[in-house]
Amino acid sequence: LLALRRAARAWTPLTPLLSATVPDAVELADDEVADLLGQGARALSAAGVEVHWPREMARKLTARAVIGPPEGDGPDALASGAPSFLSADALLAFDWSFAVGDQELSRQELDRLAEANRPVVRLRDQWVLVDPEQARRARARQDRKVTPVDALSAVLTGSTEVDGRRFEVRPTGWLEGLRDRLADPEGMEPVGQPAALAAELRDYQLRGLNWLARMTSLGLGACLADDMGLGKTITLIALHLHRQTDQEAAGPTLVVCPTSLMGNWQREIERFAPGTPVRRFHGGRRSLDDLADGEFVLTTYGTMRLDAAQLASLNWGMVVADEAQHVKNPHSATAKELRTIGARARVALTGTPVENNLSELWAILDWTTPGLLGRLGTFRTRYAQAIEEGKDPAAAERLSKLVRPFLLRRRKSDPGIAPELPPKTETDRAVSLTKEQTGLYEAVVRETLAEISGADGFERRGLIVKLLTALKQICNHPAQYLKEGKPRIADRSGKLELLDELLDTILAEGASVLVFTQYVQMARLLERHLASRGVASQFLHGGTPVAQREAMVQRFQDGEVPVFLLSLKAAGTGLNLTRAEHVVHYDRWWNPAVEAQATDRAYRIGQTRPVQVHRLIAEGTIEDRIADMLGRKRELADAVLGAGESALTELSDADLADLVELRGGAR
């Protein structure tokens, strides 16, 4: 009786039990049964009274979203039925599926539940206990249409949010097949290395090619976010060649990249895809006339921003955003104009998909596959804030499921990646001269060659050495050649722009780098420039005392200073700097053996990680010519390398003019 009194106080429909001779049963009205399903049960539970329902009485009405084409359009229809996800031309059905217990209801049965307006209804030879209000809300849910990319987003995460509540999602038709295919990246038949590629792709590069080929063939964008040095460029070139074998995918490829990387792109294409037409859409005489189907067009983010309308008017097979972190601010003019350029496929390349916050990831993936992550404001609320502030642990898992198929991220430290790398990878990185550098270079060549033509003997040799030194300094930075006291450093040198690009990526990876230059003055300029950017560096040169030298090495090895500037002569031997994963040769030495010794400061016993060597070369200049001799003309190279600059002083006037003449390569 005490228990009954407590229960009746909590839920008044039990009051008749208190006056019954044998309080074993009570008849309830429909509205009382409905109340007991919700508020009544909670009130009794708070009073310490449990409510048990008959096991055979199914009483939970569940809902889940069903998204996709009509049920008859099965998973095998993927190839023919799937639309391009870069457009919103097609709309897919967003239906609802309801079940009581483990039995799915037909629409007629749901109507019966709602119209009965009773909590207990006879359905399929059993009593069903359902909140009438819940049944009415379920029937009121309107089926609607959603874009393919919205549908894909929902089925990849496995749930969708409606009216503040999260519901399970089930895909149908080809959408189900697409989900399964994206969930199993290894399940697709490999495309193999293109016959036209003049290189042997490493295993992980082949996997990257297969992934890119699959994503782009499905009309989906992709972001290849491998670490620097893993070969994103050659993988993309292989993708371009592969797509040319498919009539529907073939077409010109537009590569948008920082100015400092244009020369490198052109060289890599000419090296790995010989015969493939490539042009630069850059500078005053840029043109897109007579564009070939399988052509590469290289442009800069700045030029793209200016000429977006012209670029958008063409039918691109693929658009590539290299160093895609340049468009991490979706509100920038650069990002907005890039979005106006249509293509059958979009690919982003970056070593740092997230530098500061998750909104940067949104900006990149919303360009490659627009709409995938929803609107930026919604994304920030649903994912970015929830994850960054630790509010919703499940949000990180949902975002991972959503992003994983569209972003391929491999690090040099990943299992199966580092063994594929050679212990040392050396890359010549071509850069263009700025207008200021071009003017200085041409003036010095013109004036000094005139002097040399009227001189002989010792005087002539001295003038040639002076010319070579001046040209190398101009290639480095105008302020070095002009010996300016307090110069403006930024935006005057192509090499410095490229160095900034390299350092941004290297430091974002948490790696360390050695930067060698043969000129103390140039190192001082770099030191000042890095300080203005807030990048920690230190400079070791011939005048550095031994004790200080040892302390600097220790600081670098301990990871306290990520950028170590070094004078080539002073630091080319005798140092153990195995903390460095990258070595940058800012200017070229005439003898590669000296460069190799400097590189060996990092690449030596004790080094456990692959070393990336970057040689900066001013395109179209004497540096380019020397690099060409080092790489291809071994006989002449041996003569030059054996004696250094002195061999060049013996060249005829005509040969010397040919060596130092500026050929293209300038902006």
XYZ file of C-alpha atoms in Angstrom:
667
model
C 0.000 0.000 0.000
C 2.858 2.367 0.736
C 4.255 1.693 -2.729
C 0.809 2.199 -4.324
C 0.323 5.501 -2.509
C 3.719 6.719 -3.729
C 2.872 5.621 -7.292
C -0.602 7.221 -7.232
C 0.864 10.506 -6.021
C 3.256 10.423 -8.985
C 0.594 9.404 -11.545
C -3.057 9.925 -10.595
C -4.665 7.285 -12.970
C -3.424 4.670 -10.441
C -5.633 6.143 -7.632
C -8.502 3.580 -8.095
C -6.092 0.854 -6.980
C -6.007 2.350 -3.460
C -9.739 1.605 -2.877
C -9.790 -1.786 -4.619
C -10.193 -4.938 -2.460
C -7.461 -6.645 -4.490
C -5.367 -3.951 -6.133
C -4.112 -6.083 -9.019
C -5.471 -4.311 -12.140
C -6.727 -0.965 -13.375
C -8.396 -0.037 -16.668
C -6.849 2.911 -18.450
C -8.332 5.244 -21.027
C -6.524 5.764 -24.349
C -5.203 9.147 -23.328
C -3.898 7.636 -20.074
C -2.060 4.882 -21.997
C -0.576 7.539 -24.263
C 0.511 9.542 -21.203
C 2.074 6.448 -19.663
C 4.234 6.082 -22.793
C 5.929 9.359 -21.987
C 5.408 11.752 -19.100
C 3.651 9.223 -16.876
C 6.503 6.721 -17.077
C 9.041 9.447 -16.292
C 7.040 10.605 -13.240
C 6.745 7.053 -11.918
C 10.440 6.408 -12.522
C 11.299 9.505 -10.492
C 9.173 8.041 -7.647
C 11.076 4.765 -7.815
C 8.358 2.817 -9.674
C 9.331 0.909 -12.823
C 6.923 0.511 -15.773
C 7.103 -2.787 -17.686
C 5.260 -3.389 -20.967
C 4.384 -6.828 -22.400
C 7.343 -8.100 -24.401
C 5.189 -8.966 -27.413
C 3.914 -5.407 -27.648
C 6.157 -3.528 -30.116
C 6.072 0.088 -29.045
C 8.941 1.991 -30.662
C 8.266 3.822 -33.901
C 11.601 4.512 -35.597
C 12.308 6.666 -38.631
C 15.177 6.795 -41.049
C 15.788 8.754 -44.218
C 15.935 6.946 -47.544
C 17.893 8.871 -50.162
C 18.611 8.060 -53.775
C 17.046 7.238 -57.119
C 13.967 4.978 -57.355
C 14.341 1.607 -55.639
C 14.355 -0.204 -59.012
C 17.500 1.646 -60.077
C 19.982 -0.718 -58.442
C 23.618 -0.268 -57.385
C 24.829 -1.615 -60.745
C 23.429 1.479 -62.464
C 26.265 3.589 -61.039
C 28.213 3.974 -64.274
C 25.256 5.122 -66.348
C 23.008 6.674 -63.731
C 25.279 8.879 -61.622
C 25.258 12.607 -62.415
C 28.235 14.916 -62.160
C 28.572 15.969 -58.556
C 30.059 19.300 -59.610
C 26.610 20.461 -60.718
C 23.176 20.454 -59.127
C 21.343 19.479 -62.328
C 19.968 16.217 -60.938
C 17.808 15.948 -57.839
C 17.374 12.797 -55.781
C 14.400 11.682 -53.716
C 14.577 12.174 -49.950
C 12.003 9.751 -48.555
C 11.242 8.408 -45.107
C 11.124 4.810 -43.927
C 9.319 3.909 -40.680
C 9.410 0.751 -38.608
C 7.821 -0.602 -35.461
C 10.243 -2.939 -33.773
C 11.976 -4.728 -36.607
C 9.029 -4.462 -39.024
C 9.136 -1.773 -41.697
C 5.780 -0.100 -42.268
C 4.108 0.618 -45.557
C 2.762 4.109 -46.113
C -0.796 2.735 -45.664
C 0.101 1.202 -42.295
C 1.628 4.455 -41.133
C -1.586 6.224 -42.137
C -3.598 3.736 -40.069
C -1.443 4.387 -37.008
C -1.836 8.140 -37.362
C -5.583 8.056 -38.101
C -6.391 5.650 -35.262
C -5.458 8.387 -32.824
C -5.067 5.661 -30.180
C -1.926 4.472 -28.394
C -2.766 0.780 -28.944
C -3.486 -0.373 -32.506
C -3.835 -3.864 -33.987
C -1.263 -4.189 -36.797
C -0.064 -7.374 -38.537
C -1.720 -9.606 -35.945
C -0.115 -7.913 -32.991
C -0.849 -5.025 -30.721
C 1.299 -2.009 -31.456
C 1.840 0.561 -28.761
C 2.743 3.942 -30.296
C 2.431 7.526 -29.170
C -0.344 8.941 -31.422
C 1.414 12.313 -31.618
C 4.621 10.634 -32.785
C 2.680 8.764 -35.480
C 1.047 12.000 -36.670
C 4.452 13.744 -36.843
C 5.877 10.813 -38.813
C 3.066 10.954 -41.377
C 3.476 14.713 -41.675
C 7.114 14.414 -42.761
C 7.177 15.633 -46.328
C 9.262 13.837 -48.904
C 11.494 16.261 -50.774
C 14.302 16.483 -53.310
C 17.993 16.994 -52.547
C 21.050 17.579 -54.722
C 23.339 14.597 -55.360
C 26.141 16.119 -53.293
C 23.804 16.688 -50.313
C 22.651 13.097 -50.647
C 26.220 11.808 -50.840
C 27.172 13.806 -47.756
C 24.324 12.222 -45.793
C 24.984 8.611 -46.831
C 28.731 8.871 -46.151
C 28.193 10.055 -42.572
C 25.307 7.604 -42.161
C 22.975 10.210 -40.680
C 21.253 13.503 -41.363
C 19.833 16.214 -39.147
C 16.189 17.282 -39.508
C 14.481 19.740 -37.156
C 17.334 19.447 -34.688
C 17.142 15.636 -34.509
C 19.580 13.168 -36.099
C 18.228 10.311 -38.201
C 19.858 7.258 -39.748
C 20.211 7.347 -43.549
C 19.858 4.478 -46.036
C 20.945 4.988 -49.685
C 19.256 3.375 -52.686
C 20.203 2.609 -56.288
C 23.497 3.836 -57.679
C 23.963 6.040 -54.608
C 24.312 2.857 -52.551
C 26.847 1.536 -55.070
C 28.781 4.789 -54.936
C 28.929 4.716 -51.134
C 30.251 1.163 -51.195
C 32.840 2.016 -53.837
C 34.114 5.045 -51.919
C 34.288 2.993 -48.739
C 36.557 0.446 -50.449
C 39.344 2.378 -52.213
C 41.281 -0.804 -52.968
C 38.289 -2.536 -54.512
C 38.444 -0.816 -57.904
C 40.442 -2.288 -60.770
C 43.808 -0.418 -60.927
C 44.184 1.855 -63.950
C 47.908 1.135 -64.274
C 50.690 3.496 -65.273
C 50.001 5.452 -68.504
C 52.136 4.259 -71.424
C 53.038 7.869 -72.250
C 54.603 8.515 -68.818
C 58.399 8.590 -69.045
C 58.995 7.393 -65.475
C 58.346 4.454 -63.182
C 55.817 5.380 -60.516
C 56.477 4.116 -57.022
C 53.851 1.901 -55.445
C 52.264 4.637 -53.322
C 52.234 6.985 -56.340
C 50.380 4.326 -58.354
C 47.855 4.042 -55.526
C 47.465 7.817 -55.609
C 46.913 7.716 -59.391
C 44.270 4.967 -59.036
C 42.486 6.975 -56.360
C 42.513 10.198 -58.397
C 41.377 8.359 -61.532
C 38.457 6.765 -59.660
C 37.316 10.006 -58.015
C 37.499 12.098 -61.186
C 35.810 9.388 -63.294
C 32.861 9.516 -60.876
C 32.561 13.279 -61.379
C 33.922 13.949 -57.893
C 36.703 16.321 -56.924
C 39.732 15.248 -54.895
C 42.499 16.662 -52.721
C 45.905 14.960 -52.838
C 47.525 16.081 -49.586
C 50.780 14.110 -49.525
C 53.852 15.439 -47.746
C 56.303 17.505 -49.780
C 58.632 15.288 -51.779
C 56.284 12.341 -52.270
C 55.665 13.239 -55.912
C 52.293 15.012 -56.148
C 53.338 16.667 -59.440
C 54.301 13.469 -61.274
C 51.140 11.757 -59.974
C 49.029 14.573 -61.417
C 50.883 14.426 -64.742
C 50.145 10.680 -64.850
C 46.455 11.420 -64.147
C 46.356 13.911 -67.048
C 47.847 11.309 -69.403
C 45.406 8.650 -68.163
C 42.396 10.901 -68.717
C 43.450 11.590 -72.311
C 42.690 7.931 -73.108
C 39.020 8.474 -72.200
C 37.075 10.529 -74.720
C 34.637 11.808 -72.095
C 37.391 12.875 -69.682
C 39.959 14.136 -72.214
C 40.663 17.823 -72.567
C 43.194 20.476 -71.614
C 44.350 20.706 -67.998
C 44.669 24.082 -66.275
C 47.212 24.218 -63.438
C 46.955 27.234 -61.117
C 50.048 27.592 -58.934
C 52.250 30.171 -57.200
C 54.499 32.090 -59.615
C 57.575 30.497 -58.103
C 56.424 26.995 -59.107
C 55.592 27.583 -62.791
C 59.074 26.746 -64.038
C 59.120 23.554 -62.019
C 55.767 22.448 -63.446
C 56.926 23.031 -67.017
C 60.137 21.103 -66.515
C 58.379 18.184 -64.832
C 55.819 17.959 -67.671
C 58.526 18.113 -70.352
C 60.529 15.502 -68.481
C 57.797 13.011 -67.574
C 55.310 13.581 -70.422
C 57.517 14.339 -73.450
C 55.479 15.458 -76.430
C 52.625 16.787 -74.281
C 52.046 20.445 -75.219
C 52.495 22.867 -72.340
C 52.181 26.649 -72.262
C 52.344 29.383 -69.676
C 49.366 31.694 -69.487
C 51.279 34.461 -67.791
C 52.929 37.763 -68.617
C 52.012 40.480 -71.099
C 51.790 38.219 -74.153
C 49.677 35.467 -72.662
C 47.269 33.771 -75.026
C 44.918 30.802 -75.110
C 44.597 30.634 -78.900
C 44.700 27.208 -80.585
C 44.396 25.330 -77.293
C 44.975 21.606 -77.861
C 42.833 18.935 -76.191
C 45.652 17.258 -74.275
C 47.545 20.451 -73.445
C 48.752 21.669 -70.056
C 48.149 25.373 -69.360
C 50.102 26.820 -66.429
C 49.021 30.047 -64.787
C 49.492 31.823 -61.474
C 46.888 32.648 -58.858
C 47.354 36.352 -59.654
C 46.840 35.921 -63.406
C 43.897 33.581 -62.837
C 42.258 36.234 -60.678
C 42.670 38.865 -63.417
C 41.593 36.642 -66.338
C 39.054 34.350 -64.650
C 36.329 35.243 -67.164
C 38.525 34.251 -70.122
C 39.619 31.017 -68.413
C 36.030 30.206 -67.445
C 34.916 30.488 -71.078
C 36.939 27.404 -72.068
C 36.024 23.729 -71.745
C 38.634 22.318 -69.339
C 39.049 18.594 -68.845
C 40.611 19.240 -65.433
C 41.540 22.204 -63.240
C 44.330 21.757 -60.685
C 45.005 24.076 -57.736
C 48.606 23.537 -56.642
C 49.593 24.659 -53.144
C 45.826 24.880 -52.624
C 46.279 26.481 -49.215
C 46.471 29.720 -51.251
C 42.666 29.603 -51.433
C 42.103 28.640 -47.782
C 40.255 31.956 -47.283
C 36.982 31.324 -49.174
C 36.108 35.033 -49.075
C 39.278 36.129 -50.905
C 39.028 37.357 -54.498
C 41.387 34.535 -55.552
C 39.151 31.822 -54.099
C 35.984 33.390 -55.516
C 37.389 33.680 -59.057
C 38.782 30.126 -58.983
C 35.269 28.852 -58.293
C 33.983 30.417 -61.525
C 36.207 28.199 -63.706
C 34.319 25.037 -64.600
C 35.860 21.657 -65.432
C 34.952 17.987 -65.684
C 37.303 17.356 -62.751
C 38.878 19.448 -60.003
C 41.979 18.398 -58.083
C 43.665 20.258 -55.209
C 47.312 19.599 -54.336
C 48.663 20.633 -50.952
C 51.007 19.370 -48.277
C 49.124 21.336 -45.607
C 45.330 20.917 -45.962
C 44.796 22.346 -42.459
C 47.222 25.001 -41.226
C 45.214 26.817 -38.572
C 41.602 25.627 -38.408
C 39.074 23.287 -40.023
C 37.498 26.091 -42.058
C 40.586 25.922 -44.299
C 39.771 22.287 -45.040
C 36.218 23.369 -45.884
C 37.527 25.975 -48.362
C 39.631 23.412 -50.251
C 37.051 20.600 -50.359
C 34.185 22.962 -51.152
C 36.129 23.938 -54.261
C 36.952 20.383 -55.328
C 33.405 19.069 -54.651
C 31.076 22.061 -54.052
C 28.451 21.524 -51.388
C 29.995 18.379 -49.917
C 30.519 19.958 -46.487
C 27.464 22.226 -46.640
C 27.529 25.981 -46.119
C 30.500 27.430 -44.263
C 28.392 28.738 -41.360
C 26.687 25.369 -40.933
C 30.027 23.564 -41.191
C 31.547 25.760 -38.491
C 28.633 25.062 -36.143
C 28.202 21.365 -36.938
C 31.862 20.367 -37.146
C 34.555 23.028 -36.671
C 33.430 24.480 -33.335
C 32.203 21.140 -32.010
C 35.547 19.468 -32.759
C 37.953 22.320 -31.972
C 36.217 23.094 -28.686
C 35.698 19.418 -27.776
C 31.904 19.790 -27.507
C 30.853 16.801 -29.603
C 33.223 13.800 -29.846
C 30.932 12.123 -32.399
C 31.296 15.125 -34.735
C 34.942 14.273 -35.397
C 33.988 10.726 -36.425
C 31.215 12.000 -38.732
C 33.553 14.517 -40.356
C 36.208 11.845 -40.810
C 33.699 9.580 -42.593
C 32.642 12.459 -44.811
C 36.115 13.736 -45.700
C 38.068 10.465 -45.883
C 37.011 9.479 -49.431
C 37.865 12.924 -50.846
C 41.266 13.586 -49.293
C 44.304 11.342 -49.633
C 46.933 12.182 -47.040
C 50.242 10.282 -46.861
C 53.212 11.255 -44.715
C 56.809 10.237 -45.209
C 56.621 8.569 -41.799
C 53.620 6.379 -42.715
C 54.162 2.607 -42.927
C 54.825 1.556 -46.506
C 55.673 5.083 -47.666
C 59.211 5.766 -46.411
C 60.603 2.447 -47.752
C 59.410 3.537 -51.195
C 61.516 6.690 -51.050
C 65.181 6.849 -51.993
C 67.294 8.025 -49.055
C 67.891 11.322 -50.868
C 65.730 13.059 -53.481
C 67.242 16.001 -55.369
C 65.082 18.489 -57.243
C 66.012 21.458 -59.424
C 63.374 24.138 -58.845
C 63.140 26.744 -61.599
C 61.959 30.279 -60.796
C 61.289 33.328 -62.962
C 63.075 36.625 -62.503
C 61.014 39.613 -61.416
C 60.835 42.659 -63.713
C 63.456 44.404 -61.575
C 65.800 41.421 -61.787
C 65.253 41.164 -65.545
C 66.141 44.833 -66.103
C 69.289 44.600 -63.976
C 70.385 41.328 -65.603
C 70.028 42.606 -69.174
C 71.756 45.917 -68.378
C 74.752 44.212 -66.731
C 75.121 41.724 -69.625
C 74.945 44.496 -72.229
C 77.393 46.840 -70.499
C 79.930 44.233 -69.353
C 80.084 42.359 -72.675
C 80.897 45.682 -74.342
C 83.786 46.161 -71.880
C 85.017 42.595 -72.342
C 85.105 42.924 -76.128
C 87.737 45.678 -75.802
C 89.889 43.939 -73.191
C 92.344 41.056 -73.166
C 94.502 38.955 -70.888
C 94.241 39.399 -67.152
C 91.819 42.359 -67.469
C 89.426 40.305 -69.621
C 89.432 37.372 -67.199
C 88.757 39.753 -64.292
C 85.805 41.315 -66.121
C 84.285 37.880 -66.830
C 84.515 36.838 -63.160
C 82.957 40.191 -62.203
C 80.136 39.587 -64.731
C 79.416 36.064 -63.489
C 79.365 37.209 -59.863
C 77.059 40.144 -60.649
C 74.626 37.932 -62.548
C 74.449 35.360 -59.760
C 73.798 38.109 -57.212
C 71.024 39.605 -59.372
C 69.458 36.139 -59.626
C 69.569 35.919 -55.824
C 68.096 39.332 -55.000
C 68.474 42.872 -56.419
C 69.338 44.213 -52.955
C 72.388 41.941 -52.817
C 73.761 43.165 -56.150
C 72.936 46.820 -55.414
C 74.469 46.512 -51.910
C 71.531 48.394 -50.391
C 71.882 49.367 -46.734
C 68.312 48.892 -45.458
C 66.516 47.380 -48.422
C 62.919 46.419 -49.004
C 63.277 42.644 -49.275
C 59.870 41.165 -50.136
C 58.372 40.923 -53.670
C 61.644 41.599 -55.510
C 63.103 38.128 -56.087
C 61.656 35.004 -57.675
C 63.978 32.841 -55.582
C 62.851 34.457 -52.344
C 59.192 33.850 -53.274
C 59.940 30.168 -53.883
C 61.924 29.895 -50.646
C 58.917 31.307 -48.764
C 56.673 28.691 -50.422
C 59.060 25.886 -49.480
C 59.458 27.078 -45.905
C 55.683 27.412 -45.431
C 55.243 23.752 -46.359
C 58.333 22.481 -44.519
C 57.476 24.279 -41.272
C 53.819 23.227 -41.493
C 55.056 19.623 -41.564
C 57.070 20.265 -38.418
C 60.310 19.605 -40.306
C 63.665 21.420 -40.200
C 65.712 22.810 -43.087
C 69.258 23.877 -43.977
C 69.518 26.847 -46.366
C 72.938 27.224 -48.024
C 74.200 30.302 -49.870
C 77.730 31.166 -50.962
C 77.187 34.838 -50.043
C 77.209 36.104 -46.447
C 75.357 39.250 -47.551
C 72.529 37.157 -49.049
C 72.232 35.126 -45.857
C 71.938 38.378 -43.876
C 69.084 39.478 -46.162
C 67.366 36.107 -45.660
C 67.849 36.327 -41.893
C 66.218 39.773 -41.812
C 63.372 38.662 -44.098
C 62.598 35.569 -41.997
C 62.633 37.630 -38.812
C 60.045 39.986 -40.363
C 57.863 36.937 -41.071
C 58.244 35.623 -37.528
C 60.231 32.550 -38.633
C 62.944 31.495 -36.170
C 66.348 31.121 -37.862
C 70.071 31.312 -37.120
C 73.050 32.041 -39.386
C 76.437 30.290 -39.296
C 79.336 31.785 -41.323
C 83.119 31.878 -41.429
C 83.331 34.445 -38.633
C 81.284 32.399 -36.163
C 83.466 31.401 -33.147
C 83.870 27.664 -32.563
C 82.009 27.645 -29.220
C 79.097 29.575 -30.694
C 79.148 27.304 -33.735
C 78.771 24.213 -31.536
C 75.944 25.842 -29.556
C 74.102 26.689 -32.797
C 74.401 23.107 -34.019
C 73.040 21.826 -30.710
C 70.067 24.242 -30.807
C 69.223 23.068 -34.311
C 69.596 19.378 -33.433
C 67.361 19.902 -30.394
C 64.648 21.366 -32.624
C 64.757 24.845 -31.078
C 65.425 26.613 -34.412
C 63.823 25.065 -37.536
C 65.667 27.136 -40.185
C 69.483 27.065 -40.270
C 71.108 29.552 -42.677
C 74.646 28.524 -43.603
C 77.513 29.976 -45.584
C 78.480 27.288 -48.115
C 82.249 27.552 -47.543
C 82.061 27.843 -43.765
C 79.492 25.080 -43.216
C 80.057 22.795 -46.188
C 82.063 20.291 -44.146
C 82.443 19.034 -40.607
C 78.921 19.534 -39.281
C 76.408 16.883 -38.243
C 72.920 18.280 -38.815
C 70.768 15.172 -39.103
C 67.753 17.004 -37.685
C 67.208 18.432 -41.195
C 64.868 16.649 -43.577
C 65.294 19.358 -46.213
C 68.320 21.087 -47.735
C 67.907 24.209 -49.884
C 70.728 25.468 -52.108
C 69.678 29.079 -52.604
C 72.353 29.690 -55.228
C 74.356 27.280 -57.409
C 78.026 26.549 -56.851
C 80.112 25.835 -59.917
C 81.235 22.519 -58.507
C 78.449 20.110 -57.490
C 80.901 18.262 -55.249
C 80.861 21.306 -52.951
C 77.058 21.244 -52.973
C 77.095 17.496 -52.264
C 79.369 18.023 -49.263
C 76.993 20.655 -47.947
C 74.007 18.352 -48.494
C 75.849 15.662 -46.564
C 75.566 17.770 -43.420
C 72.033 16.316 -43.257
C 72.428 13.166 -45.361
C 74.908 11.216 -43.265
C 75.156 8.373 -40.769
C 72.588 9.004 -38.065
C 69.948 10.338 -40.485
C 66.847 8.162 -40.166
C 64.497 10.114 -42.462
C 64.507 10.728 -46.217
C 66.264 13.967 -47.189
C 64.800 16.342 -49.785
C 67.338 18.543 -51.602
C 66.015 21.646 -53.386
C 68.278 23.567 -55.791
C 66.886 26.995 -56.744
C 67.652 27.997 -60.338
C 66.793 31.346 -61.970
C 65.158 30.346 -65.233
C 66.651 31.493 -68.531
C 69.824 32.813 -66.859
C 73.434 31.698 -66.545
C 72.294 29.518 -63.607
C 69.978 27.671 -65.972
C 72.796 27.185 -68.481
C 75.186 25.855 -65.837
C 72.505 23.482 -64.509
C 71.953 22.290 -68.071
C 75.664 21.641 -68.496
C 75.813 19.789 -65.194
C 72.904 17.593 -66.168
C 73.426 16.841 -69.858
C 76.714 18.005 -71.328
C 79.175 16.031 -69.271
C 82.260 16.828 -71.351
C 81.860 20.588 -71.023
C 80.595 20.148 -67.482
C 83.768 18.312 -66.463
C 85.887 21.163 -67.795
C 83.805 23.735 -65.918
C 83.570 21.707 -62.726
C 87.204 20.820 -62.626
C 88.406 24.393 -62.642
C 85.322 26.270 -61.452
C 84.825 29.789 -62.761
C 88.330 29.966 -64.232
C 87.323 27.652 -67.092
C 84.644 30.116 -68.156
C 87.156 32.964 -68.387
C 88.718 31.200 -71.375
C 85.507 31.149 -73.440
C 85.366 33.164 -76.664
C 83.267 36.344 -76.731
C 80.537 34.534 -78.736
C 80.445 31.539 -76.359
C 80.412 33.828 -73.339
C 77.545 35.889 -74.769
C 75.623 32.682 -75.417
C 76.236 31.554 -71.826
C 75.000 34.725 -70.103
C 72.200 35.810 -72.473
C 68.778 36.024 -70.788
C 66.327 33.683 -72.523
C 62.649 33.945 -71.632
C 61.946 32.879 -68.068
C 61.276 36.436 -66.867
C 57.862 37.670 -65.759
